[in-house]
Coordinates of C-alpha atoms and ligand atoms in Angstrom, one line a residue:
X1 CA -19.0 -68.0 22.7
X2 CA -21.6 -67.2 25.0
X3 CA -23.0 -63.9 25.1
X4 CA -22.0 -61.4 27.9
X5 CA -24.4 -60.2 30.1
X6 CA -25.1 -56.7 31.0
X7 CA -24.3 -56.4 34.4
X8 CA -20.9 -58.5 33.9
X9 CA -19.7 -56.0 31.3
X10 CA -20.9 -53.2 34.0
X11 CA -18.4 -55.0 36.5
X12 CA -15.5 -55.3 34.7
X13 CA -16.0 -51.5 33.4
X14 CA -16.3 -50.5 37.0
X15 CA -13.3 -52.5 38.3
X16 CA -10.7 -50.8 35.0
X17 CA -12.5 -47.3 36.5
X18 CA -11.4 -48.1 39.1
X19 CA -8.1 -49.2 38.7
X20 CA -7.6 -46.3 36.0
X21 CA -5.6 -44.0 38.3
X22 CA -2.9 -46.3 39.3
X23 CA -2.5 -47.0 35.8
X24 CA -1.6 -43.9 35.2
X25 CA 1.0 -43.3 37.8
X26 CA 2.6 -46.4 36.6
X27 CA 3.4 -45.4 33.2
X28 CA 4.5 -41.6 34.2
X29 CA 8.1 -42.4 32.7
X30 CA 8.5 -43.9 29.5
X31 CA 11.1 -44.9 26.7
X32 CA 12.3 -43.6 23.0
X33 CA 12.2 -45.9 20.5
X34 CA 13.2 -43.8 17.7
X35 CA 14.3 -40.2 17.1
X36 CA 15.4 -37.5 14.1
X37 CA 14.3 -34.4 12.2
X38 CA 13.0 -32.9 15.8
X39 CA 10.7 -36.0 16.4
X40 CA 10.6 -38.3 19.1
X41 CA 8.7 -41.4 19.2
X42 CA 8.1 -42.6 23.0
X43 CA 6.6 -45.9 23.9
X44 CA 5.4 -46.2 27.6
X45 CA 3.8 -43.5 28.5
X46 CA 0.2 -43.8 27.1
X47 CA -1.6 -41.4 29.2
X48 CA 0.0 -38.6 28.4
X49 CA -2.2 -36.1 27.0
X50 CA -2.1 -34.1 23.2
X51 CA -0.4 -30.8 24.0
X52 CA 1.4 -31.8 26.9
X53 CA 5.1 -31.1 28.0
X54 CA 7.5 -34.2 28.2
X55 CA 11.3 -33.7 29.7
X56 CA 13.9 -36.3 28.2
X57 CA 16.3 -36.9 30.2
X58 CA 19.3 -34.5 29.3
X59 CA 16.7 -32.0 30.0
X60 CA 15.5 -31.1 27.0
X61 CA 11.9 -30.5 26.8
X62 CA 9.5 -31.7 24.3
X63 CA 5.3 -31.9 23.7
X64 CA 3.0 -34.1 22.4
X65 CA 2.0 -34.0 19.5
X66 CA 0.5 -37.1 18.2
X67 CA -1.0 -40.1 20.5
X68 CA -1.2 -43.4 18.6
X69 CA -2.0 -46.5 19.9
X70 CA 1.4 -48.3 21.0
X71 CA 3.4 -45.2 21.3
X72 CA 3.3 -41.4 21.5
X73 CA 5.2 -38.6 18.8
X74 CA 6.8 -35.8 20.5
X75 CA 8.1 -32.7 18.9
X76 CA 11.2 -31.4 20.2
X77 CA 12.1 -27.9 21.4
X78 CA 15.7 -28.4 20.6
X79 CA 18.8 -29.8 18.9
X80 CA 18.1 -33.9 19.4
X81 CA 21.7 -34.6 19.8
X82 CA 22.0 -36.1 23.3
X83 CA 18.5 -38.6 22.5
X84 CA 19.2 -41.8 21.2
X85 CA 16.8 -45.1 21.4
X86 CA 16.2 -45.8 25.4
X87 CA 16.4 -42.0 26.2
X88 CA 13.8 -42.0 29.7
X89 CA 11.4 -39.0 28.9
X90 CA 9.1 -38.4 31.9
X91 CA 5.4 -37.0 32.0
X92 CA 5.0 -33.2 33.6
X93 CA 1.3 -33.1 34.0
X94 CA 1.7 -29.5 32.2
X95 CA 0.2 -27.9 28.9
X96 CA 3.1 -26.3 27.0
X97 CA 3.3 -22.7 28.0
X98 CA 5.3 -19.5 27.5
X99 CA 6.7 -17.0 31.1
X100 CA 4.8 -13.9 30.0
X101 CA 4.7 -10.2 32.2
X102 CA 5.1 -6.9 31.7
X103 CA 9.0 -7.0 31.5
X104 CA 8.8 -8.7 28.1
X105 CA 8.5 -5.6 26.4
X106 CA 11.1 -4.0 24.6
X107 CA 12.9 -7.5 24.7
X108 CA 13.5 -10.1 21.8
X109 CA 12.4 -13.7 22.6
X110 CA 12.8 -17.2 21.2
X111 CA 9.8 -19.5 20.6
X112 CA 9.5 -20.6 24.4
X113 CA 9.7 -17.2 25.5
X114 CA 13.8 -17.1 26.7
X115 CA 15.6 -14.0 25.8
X116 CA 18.2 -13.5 22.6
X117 CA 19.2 -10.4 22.9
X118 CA 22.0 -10.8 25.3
X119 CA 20.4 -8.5 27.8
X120 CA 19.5 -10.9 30.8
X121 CA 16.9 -12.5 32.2
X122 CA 13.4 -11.2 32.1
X123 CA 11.7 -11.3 35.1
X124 CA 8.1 -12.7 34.4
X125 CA 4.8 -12.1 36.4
X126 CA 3.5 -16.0 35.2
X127 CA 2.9 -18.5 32.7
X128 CA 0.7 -19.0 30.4
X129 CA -0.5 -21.7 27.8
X130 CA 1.0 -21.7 24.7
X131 CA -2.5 -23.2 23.5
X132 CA -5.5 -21.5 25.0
X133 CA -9.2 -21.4 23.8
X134 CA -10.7 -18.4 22.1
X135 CA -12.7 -15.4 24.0
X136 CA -16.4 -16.9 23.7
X137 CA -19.4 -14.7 22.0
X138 CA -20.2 -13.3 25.4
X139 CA -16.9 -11.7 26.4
X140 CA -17.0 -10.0 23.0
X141 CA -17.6 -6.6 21.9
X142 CA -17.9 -5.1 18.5
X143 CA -14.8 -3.2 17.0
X144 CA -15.5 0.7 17.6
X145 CA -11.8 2.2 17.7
X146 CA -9.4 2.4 15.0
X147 CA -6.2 1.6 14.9
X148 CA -4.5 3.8 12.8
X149 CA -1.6 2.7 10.5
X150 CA -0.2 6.3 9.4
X151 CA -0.6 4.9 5.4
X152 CA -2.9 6.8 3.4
X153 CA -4.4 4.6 1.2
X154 CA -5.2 2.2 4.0
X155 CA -6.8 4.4 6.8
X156 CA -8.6 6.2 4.2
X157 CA -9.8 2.9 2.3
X158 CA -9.2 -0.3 4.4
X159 CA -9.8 0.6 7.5
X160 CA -8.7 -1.3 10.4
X161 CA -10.0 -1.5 13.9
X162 CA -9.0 -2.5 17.5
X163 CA -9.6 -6.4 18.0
X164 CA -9.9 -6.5 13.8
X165 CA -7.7 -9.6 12.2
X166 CA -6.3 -7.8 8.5
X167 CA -4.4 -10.5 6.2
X168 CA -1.3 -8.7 4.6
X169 CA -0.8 -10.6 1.1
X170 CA 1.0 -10.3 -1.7
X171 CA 4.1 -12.0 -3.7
X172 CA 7.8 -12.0 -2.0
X173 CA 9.0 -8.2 -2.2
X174 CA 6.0 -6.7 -2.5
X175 CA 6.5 -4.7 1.1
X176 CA 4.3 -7.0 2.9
X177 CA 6.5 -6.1 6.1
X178 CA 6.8 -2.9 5.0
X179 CA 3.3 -2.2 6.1
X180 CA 3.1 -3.7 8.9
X181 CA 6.3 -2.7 10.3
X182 CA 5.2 1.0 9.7
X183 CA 2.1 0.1 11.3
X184 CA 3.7 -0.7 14.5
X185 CA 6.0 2.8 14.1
X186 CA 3.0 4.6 14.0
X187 CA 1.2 3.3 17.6
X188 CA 3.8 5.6 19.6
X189 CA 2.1 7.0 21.9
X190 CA -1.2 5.8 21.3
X191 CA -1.2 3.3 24.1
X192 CA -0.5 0.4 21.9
X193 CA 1.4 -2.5 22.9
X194 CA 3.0 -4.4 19.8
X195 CA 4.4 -7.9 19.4
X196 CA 6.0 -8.9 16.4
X197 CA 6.3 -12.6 15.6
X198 CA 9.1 -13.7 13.1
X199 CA 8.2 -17.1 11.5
X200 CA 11.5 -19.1 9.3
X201 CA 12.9 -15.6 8.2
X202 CA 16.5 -15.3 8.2
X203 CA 18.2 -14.2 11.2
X204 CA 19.6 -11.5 8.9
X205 CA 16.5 -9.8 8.0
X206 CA 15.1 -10.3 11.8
X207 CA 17.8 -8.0 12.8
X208 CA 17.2 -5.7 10.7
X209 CA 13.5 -5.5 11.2
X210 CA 14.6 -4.5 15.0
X211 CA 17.3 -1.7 14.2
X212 CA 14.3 -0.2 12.6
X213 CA 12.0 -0.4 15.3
X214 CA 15.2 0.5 17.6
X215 CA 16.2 3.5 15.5
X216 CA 12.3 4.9 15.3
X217 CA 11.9 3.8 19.2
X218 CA 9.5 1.6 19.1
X219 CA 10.9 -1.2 20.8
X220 CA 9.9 0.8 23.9
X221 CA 6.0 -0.7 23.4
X222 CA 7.3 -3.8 20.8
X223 CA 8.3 -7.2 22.1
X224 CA 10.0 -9.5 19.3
X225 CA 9.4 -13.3 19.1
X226 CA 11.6 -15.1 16.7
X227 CA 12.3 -18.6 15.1
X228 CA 14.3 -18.1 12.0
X229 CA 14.9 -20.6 9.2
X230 CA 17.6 -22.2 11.0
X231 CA 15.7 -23.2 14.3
X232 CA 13.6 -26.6 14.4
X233 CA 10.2 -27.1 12.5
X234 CA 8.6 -27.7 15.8
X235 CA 9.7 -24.3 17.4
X236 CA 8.8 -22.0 14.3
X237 CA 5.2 -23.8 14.4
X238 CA 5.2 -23.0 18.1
X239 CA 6.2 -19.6 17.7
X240 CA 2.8 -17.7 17.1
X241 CA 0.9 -19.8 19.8
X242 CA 4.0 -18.4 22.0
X243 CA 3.3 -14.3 21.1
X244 CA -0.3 -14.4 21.0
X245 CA -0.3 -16.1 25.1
X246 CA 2.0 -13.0 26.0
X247 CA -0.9 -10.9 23.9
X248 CA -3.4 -12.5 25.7
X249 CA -1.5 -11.4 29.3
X250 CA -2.1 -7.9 28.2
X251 CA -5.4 -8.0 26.5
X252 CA -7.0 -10.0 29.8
X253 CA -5.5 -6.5 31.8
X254 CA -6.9 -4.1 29.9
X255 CA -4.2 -3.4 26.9
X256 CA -4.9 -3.0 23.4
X257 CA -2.3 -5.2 21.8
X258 CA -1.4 -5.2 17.6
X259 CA 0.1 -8.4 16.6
X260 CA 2.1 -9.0 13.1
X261 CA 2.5 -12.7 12.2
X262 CA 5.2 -12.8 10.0
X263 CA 4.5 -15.0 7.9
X264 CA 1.9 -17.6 8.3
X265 CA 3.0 -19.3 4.8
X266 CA 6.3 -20.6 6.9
X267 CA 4.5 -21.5 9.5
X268 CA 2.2 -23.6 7.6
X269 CA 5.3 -25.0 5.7
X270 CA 7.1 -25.6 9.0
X271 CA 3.8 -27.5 10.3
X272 CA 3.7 -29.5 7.0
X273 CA 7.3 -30.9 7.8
X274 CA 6.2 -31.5 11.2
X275 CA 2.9 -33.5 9.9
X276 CA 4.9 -35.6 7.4
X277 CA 7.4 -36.7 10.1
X278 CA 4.8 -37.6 11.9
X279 CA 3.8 -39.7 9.6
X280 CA 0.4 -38.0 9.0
X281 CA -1.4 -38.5 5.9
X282 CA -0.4 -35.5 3.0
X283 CA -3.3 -34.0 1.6
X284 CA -3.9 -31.1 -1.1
X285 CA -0.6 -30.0 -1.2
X286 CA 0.9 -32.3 0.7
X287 CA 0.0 -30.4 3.7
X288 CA -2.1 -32.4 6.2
X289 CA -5.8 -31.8 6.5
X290 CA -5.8 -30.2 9.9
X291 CA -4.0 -26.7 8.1
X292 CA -7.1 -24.8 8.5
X293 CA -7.5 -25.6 12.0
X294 CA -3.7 -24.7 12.3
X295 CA -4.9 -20.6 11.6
X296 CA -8.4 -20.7 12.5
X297 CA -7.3 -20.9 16.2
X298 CA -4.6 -19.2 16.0
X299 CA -6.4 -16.1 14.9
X300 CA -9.5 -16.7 16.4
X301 CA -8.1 -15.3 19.9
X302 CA -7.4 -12.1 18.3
X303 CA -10.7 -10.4 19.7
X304 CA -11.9 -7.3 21.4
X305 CA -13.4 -7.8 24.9
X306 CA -16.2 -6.5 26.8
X307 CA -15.1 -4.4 30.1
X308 CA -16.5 -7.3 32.1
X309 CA -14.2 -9.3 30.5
X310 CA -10.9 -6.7 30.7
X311 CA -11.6 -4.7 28.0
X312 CA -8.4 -5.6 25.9
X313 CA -7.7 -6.1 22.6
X314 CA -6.1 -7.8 20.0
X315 CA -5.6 -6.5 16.2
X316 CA -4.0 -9.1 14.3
X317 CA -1.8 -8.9 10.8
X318 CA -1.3 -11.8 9.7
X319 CA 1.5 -12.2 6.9
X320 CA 1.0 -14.5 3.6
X321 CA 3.3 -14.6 0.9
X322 CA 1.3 -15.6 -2.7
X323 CA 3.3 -17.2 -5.4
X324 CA 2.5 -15.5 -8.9
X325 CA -0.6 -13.3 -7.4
X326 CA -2.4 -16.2 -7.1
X327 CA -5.0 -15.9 -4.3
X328 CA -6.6 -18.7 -5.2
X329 CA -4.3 -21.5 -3.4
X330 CA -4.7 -23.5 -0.3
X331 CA -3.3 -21.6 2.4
X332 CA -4.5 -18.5 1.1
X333 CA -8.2 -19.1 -0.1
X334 CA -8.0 -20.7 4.1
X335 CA -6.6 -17.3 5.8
X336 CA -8.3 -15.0 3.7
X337 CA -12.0 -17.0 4.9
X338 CA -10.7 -16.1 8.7
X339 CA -9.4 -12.9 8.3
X340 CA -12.3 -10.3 8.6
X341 CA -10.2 -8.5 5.5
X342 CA -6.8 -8.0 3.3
X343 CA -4.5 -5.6 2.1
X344 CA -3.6 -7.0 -1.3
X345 CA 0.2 -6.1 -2.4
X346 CA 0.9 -6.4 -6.1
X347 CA 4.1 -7.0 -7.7
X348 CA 3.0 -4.7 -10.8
X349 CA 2.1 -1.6 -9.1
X350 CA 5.1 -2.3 -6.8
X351 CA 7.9 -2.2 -9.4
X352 CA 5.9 0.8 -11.1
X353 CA 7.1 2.9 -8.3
X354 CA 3.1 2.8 -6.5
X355 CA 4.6 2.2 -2.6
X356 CA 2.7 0.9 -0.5
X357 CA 1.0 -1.3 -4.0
X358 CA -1.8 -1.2 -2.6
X359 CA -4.5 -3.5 -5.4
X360 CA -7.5 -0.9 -4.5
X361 CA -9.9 -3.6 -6.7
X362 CA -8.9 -6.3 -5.0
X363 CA -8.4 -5.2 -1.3
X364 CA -11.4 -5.3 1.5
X365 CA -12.1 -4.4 4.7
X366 CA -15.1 -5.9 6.2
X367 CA -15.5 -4.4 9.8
X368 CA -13.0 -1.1 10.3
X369 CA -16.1 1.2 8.9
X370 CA -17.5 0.8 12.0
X371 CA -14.6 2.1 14.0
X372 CA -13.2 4.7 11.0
X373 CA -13.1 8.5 12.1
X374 CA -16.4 10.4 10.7
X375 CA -13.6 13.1 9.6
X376 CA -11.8 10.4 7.8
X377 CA -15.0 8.6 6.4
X378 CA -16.0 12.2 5.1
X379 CA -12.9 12.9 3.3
X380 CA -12.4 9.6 1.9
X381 CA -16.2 9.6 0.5
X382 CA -15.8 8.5 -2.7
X383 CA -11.9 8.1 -3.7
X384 CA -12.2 4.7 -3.7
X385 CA -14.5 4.6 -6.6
X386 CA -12.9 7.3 -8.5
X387 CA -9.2 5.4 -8.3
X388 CA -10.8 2.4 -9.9
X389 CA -12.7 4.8 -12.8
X390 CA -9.4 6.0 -12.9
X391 CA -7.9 2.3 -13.5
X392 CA -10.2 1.2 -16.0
X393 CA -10.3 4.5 -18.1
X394 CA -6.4 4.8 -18.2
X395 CA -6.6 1.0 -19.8
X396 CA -9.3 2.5 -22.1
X397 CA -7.4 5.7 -23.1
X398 CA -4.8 4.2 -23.6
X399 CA -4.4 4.8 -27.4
X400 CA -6.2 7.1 -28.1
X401 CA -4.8 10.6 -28.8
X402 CA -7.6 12.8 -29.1
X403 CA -9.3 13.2 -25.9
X404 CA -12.0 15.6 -24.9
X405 CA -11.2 17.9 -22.1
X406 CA -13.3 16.1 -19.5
X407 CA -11.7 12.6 -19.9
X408 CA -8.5 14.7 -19.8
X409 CA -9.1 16.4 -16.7
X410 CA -10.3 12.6 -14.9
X411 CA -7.3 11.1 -15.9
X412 CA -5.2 14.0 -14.4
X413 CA -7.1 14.2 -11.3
X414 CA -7.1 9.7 -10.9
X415 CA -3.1 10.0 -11.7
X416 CA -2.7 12.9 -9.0
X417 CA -4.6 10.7 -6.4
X418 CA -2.2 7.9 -7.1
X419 CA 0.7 10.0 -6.8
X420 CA -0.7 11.1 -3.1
X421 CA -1.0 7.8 -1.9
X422 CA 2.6 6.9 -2.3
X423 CA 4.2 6.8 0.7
X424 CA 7.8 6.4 1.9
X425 CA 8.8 4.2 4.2
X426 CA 8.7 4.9 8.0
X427 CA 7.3 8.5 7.5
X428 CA 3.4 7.9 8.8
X429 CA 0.7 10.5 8.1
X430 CA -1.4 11.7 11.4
X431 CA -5.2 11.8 11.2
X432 CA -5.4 15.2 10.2
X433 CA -2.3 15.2 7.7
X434 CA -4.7 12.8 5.7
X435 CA -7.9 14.3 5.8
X436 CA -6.3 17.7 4.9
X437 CA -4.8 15.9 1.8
X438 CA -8.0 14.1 0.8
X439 CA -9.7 17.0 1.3
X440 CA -7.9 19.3 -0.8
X441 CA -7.5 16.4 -3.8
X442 CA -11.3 15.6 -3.7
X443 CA -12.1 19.1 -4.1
X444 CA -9.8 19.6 -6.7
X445 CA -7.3 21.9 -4.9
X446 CA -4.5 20.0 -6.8
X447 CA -5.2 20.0 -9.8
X448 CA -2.7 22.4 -11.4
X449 CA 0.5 20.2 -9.8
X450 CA 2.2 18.1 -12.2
X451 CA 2.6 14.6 -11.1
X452 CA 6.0 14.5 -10.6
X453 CA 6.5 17.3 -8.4
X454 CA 2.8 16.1 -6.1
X455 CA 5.0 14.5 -3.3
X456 CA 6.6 17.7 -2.5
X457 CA 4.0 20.0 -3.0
X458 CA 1.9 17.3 0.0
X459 CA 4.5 17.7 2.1
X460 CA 5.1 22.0 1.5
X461 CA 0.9 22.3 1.6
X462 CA 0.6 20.3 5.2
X463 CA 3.6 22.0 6.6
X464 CA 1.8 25.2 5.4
X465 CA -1.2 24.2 7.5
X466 CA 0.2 23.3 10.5
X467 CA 2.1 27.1 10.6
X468 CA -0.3 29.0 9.6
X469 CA -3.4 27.4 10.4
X470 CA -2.4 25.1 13.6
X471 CA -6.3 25.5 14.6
X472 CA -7.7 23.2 12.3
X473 CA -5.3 20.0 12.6
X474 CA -6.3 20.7 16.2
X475 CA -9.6 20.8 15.7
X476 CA -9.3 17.5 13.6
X477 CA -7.4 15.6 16.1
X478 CA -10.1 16.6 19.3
X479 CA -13.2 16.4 17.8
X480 CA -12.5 13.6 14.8
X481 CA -15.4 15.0 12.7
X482 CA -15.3 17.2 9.9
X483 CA -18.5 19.7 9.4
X484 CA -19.0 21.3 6.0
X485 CA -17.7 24.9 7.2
X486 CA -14.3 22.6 8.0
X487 CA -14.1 21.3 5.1
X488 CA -14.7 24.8 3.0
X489 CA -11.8 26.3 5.1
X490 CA -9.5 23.1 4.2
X491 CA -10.3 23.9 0.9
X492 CA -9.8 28.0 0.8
X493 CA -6.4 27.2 2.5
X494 CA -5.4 24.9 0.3
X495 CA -6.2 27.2 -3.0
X496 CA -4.7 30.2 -1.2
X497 CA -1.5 27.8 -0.8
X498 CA -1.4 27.2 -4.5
X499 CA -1.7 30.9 -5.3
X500 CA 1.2 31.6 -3.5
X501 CA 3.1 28.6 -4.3
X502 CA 2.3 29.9 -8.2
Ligands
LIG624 P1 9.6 -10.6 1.6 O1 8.8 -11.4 0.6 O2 11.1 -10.8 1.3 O3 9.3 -10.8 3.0 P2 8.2 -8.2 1.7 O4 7.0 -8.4 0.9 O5 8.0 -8.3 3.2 O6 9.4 -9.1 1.2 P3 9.6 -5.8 2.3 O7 10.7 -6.5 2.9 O8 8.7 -5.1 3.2 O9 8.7 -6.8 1.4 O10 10.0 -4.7 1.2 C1 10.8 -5.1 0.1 C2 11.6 -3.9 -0.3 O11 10.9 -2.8 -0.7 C3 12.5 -3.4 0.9 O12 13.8 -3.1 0.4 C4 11.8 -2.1 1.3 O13 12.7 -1.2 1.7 C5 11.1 -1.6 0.0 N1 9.9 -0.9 0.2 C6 8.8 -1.4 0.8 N2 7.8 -0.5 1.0 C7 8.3 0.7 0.5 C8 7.8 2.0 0.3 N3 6.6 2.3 0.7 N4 8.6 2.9 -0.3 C9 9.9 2.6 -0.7 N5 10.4 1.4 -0.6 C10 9.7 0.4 0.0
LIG625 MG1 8.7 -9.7 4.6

């Protein structure tokens, strides 16, 4: 065959240009050829574009999700039952999206946004995409406030700040939600709004994660978006995309918004199912080799911006459940690299009675600092460091009988530290409650309690100071620093507590 010349392959490029748009409109309506497991396959409408909705024509509403070249895959945001093979599913020109406004709080939501809780419809203020590009460098600002989660041992060590993304892990029942749920109790007031994002839980649990935040009132600042176990693989992928556009409503206004992800394990297992139907290829795993992308962009919109910008923010915690401690598996080693930290839960500590369990070693926080109270930095100075000389001598000691009185003394004053950063559930500690405990146990104020009775003797010694002494938790809260002449008077109060509690 003769060679083509240049200008005739220019021509015939020119005329398909050309003819492109009418093309299109054509093949706005296409056909099923094959359904199941939430999947459709659609022949017919090859311009649709990746991302985009697609109505069938009992209404249901689907989106694309993989273009081939015959034939489109669409997932499903529904029960299949009325598709079958010759089903008309029509284009919508629209990205997938979720109703968002400031009606949605206090309400609980499915994946697309539509209210379960039987109390009516929600009226929104618009739409946004489900899918939605991250804030760029320039919009940006660095993370300078703190958002406080009322649990010791993680505002003292971990610190976590506004716009921050923190990976909760740890093995099932470790209190992964725990933590986070307490989190969200403890941003009354502070001008916080909170969504929490249920991922292939049961339905059970769900409810009972909201008659906690009902009984503490916090749904009054707390929207809810659920997909248990039982919905459809494509909805409980969907589901985070859904809460963080409804974040992104309030964070583009101005709001400071904490967002829990509960857990991204499930929705990477729920995206895995999705992949395989599609008939993607399985890689390590068997999860397809897009996964990292599945969490990078996801959490990459968390963000704080710049007042040009709107000045919002979003703090994300991020769930992930490990099998066995190991933190070394795919879908961990990937969030961990995102996240700019993680609380580490351990199964050990937790069944020892240590609640929150805490792994000091092994947890990090790589930009709170930063945004940490100088009070709070202050008192915490060096407990970190002493816990884990407290770890590794209690290991060391322990068979020994015979110990001098200064290896004595460490290991009383490690074990009384551990005692004070046990916490119960749903009972956060305020800014000064902490720094007036870590101030007193650094100093050795404590030192004559006996562990077992430490709980009380916190919670006696803070009431103490907030009767007697209501000037310095005061002064704590205003100013947020802690000068040395502060810190003596924490620590005559606290020894003139002890004498009288004696
Ligand atoms: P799952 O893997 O099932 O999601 P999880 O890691 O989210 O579990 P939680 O559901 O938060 O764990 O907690 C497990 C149990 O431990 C719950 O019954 C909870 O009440 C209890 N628990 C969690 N934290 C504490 C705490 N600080 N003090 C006392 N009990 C706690
Ligand atoms: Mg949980």
């Amino acid at each position: 065959m003769a060679a083509m010349n240049p200008d005739e392959i220019i021509s015939i490029l020119k005329e398909e240009i050309k003819n492109y748009d009418e093309i299109s409109k054509d093949q706005e309506v296409g056909t099923v050829i094959s359904v199941g497991d939430g999947i459709a396959t659609v022949h017919g409408i090859d311009h649709a574009m990746y991302g985009e909705v697609v109505t069938f024509e009992n209404g249901l509403k689907g989106m694309v999700q993989d273009i081939r070249a015959n034939s489109i895959g669409c997932i499903l945001f529904g029960k299949d039952t009325g598709i079958k093979e010759g089903t008309k599913v029509a284009r919508t020109q629209k990205q997938a999206g979720v109703p968002v406004g400031d009606a949605f709080i206090g309400r609980i939501v499915n994946a697309l946004g539509a209210p379960i809780d039987g109390k009516g419809e929600i009226k929104a203020d618009g739409y946004r995409p489900v899918e939605n590009p991250a804030p760029g460098i320039i919009d940006r600002k660095s993370v300078t406030v703190p958002l406080e989660t009322g649990i010791l041992s993680i505002d003292s060590m971990f610190p976590i700040g506004r716009g921050q993304r923190e990976l909760i892990i740890g093995d099932r029942q470790t209190g992964k939600t725990s933590v986070a749920l307490d989190t969200i109790l403890n941003q009354k007031g502070k001008d916080v709004i909170c969504i929490y994002v249920a991922i292939g839980q049961k339905a059970s649990t769900v409810a009972k994660i909201v008659s906690t935040l009902e009984k503490h009132g916090a749904m009054d600042y707390t929207t809810v978006f659920s997909s248990t176990a039982s919905d459809c693989a494509p909805l409980q992928y969907i589901v985070p995309y859904a809460g963080t556009a409804l974040a992104e409503y309030f964070m583009y206004k101005g709001k400071d918004v904490l967002m829990v992800y509960d857990d991204l394990s499930k929705h990477a297992v729920a995206y895995r199912a999705l992949s395989l139907l599609l008939e993607r290829s399985p890689g390590r795993e068997a999860y397809p080799g897009d996964v990292f992308y599945l969490h990078s962009r996801l959490l990459e919109r968390s963000s704080r911006l710049n007042e040009k910008a709107g000045g919002g923010s979003i703090t994300a915690l991020p769930i992930i459940e490990t099998q066995a401690g190991d933190l070394s598996a795919y879908i961990p080693t990937n969030v961990i690299s995102i996240t700019d930290g993680q609380i580490f839960l351990e199964s050990d500590l937790f069944n020892s009675g240590m609640r929150p369990a805490v792994n000091v070693g092994l947890s990090v926080s790589r930009v709170g600092g930063a945004a940490q109270a100088k009070a709070m930095k202050k008192a915490a100075g060096s407990v970190r460091i002493d816990l884990a000389q407290y770890r590794e001598m209690e290991i060391f000691t322990q068979f020994s009988s015979d110990l001098d009185e200064a290896t004595t003394q460490q290991l009383k004053y490690g074990s009384g530290l551990m005692e004070l950063l046990k916490q119960p559930l749903s009972s956060p500690l305020s800014l000064h409650e902490q720094v007036i405990t870590l101030c007193a146990a650094t100093h050795k104020a404590m030192m004559h309690v006996e562990t077992k009775k430490m709980k009380k003797y916190q919670r006696d010694m803070l009431d103490y100071f907030d009767s007697a002494y209501p000037e310095i938790g005061r002064e704590i809260e205003e100013k947020r620093q802690l000068p040395d002449e502060l810190a003596e008077k924490i620590v005559k109060v606290a020894e003139e507590f002890a004498d009288k509690s004696r």
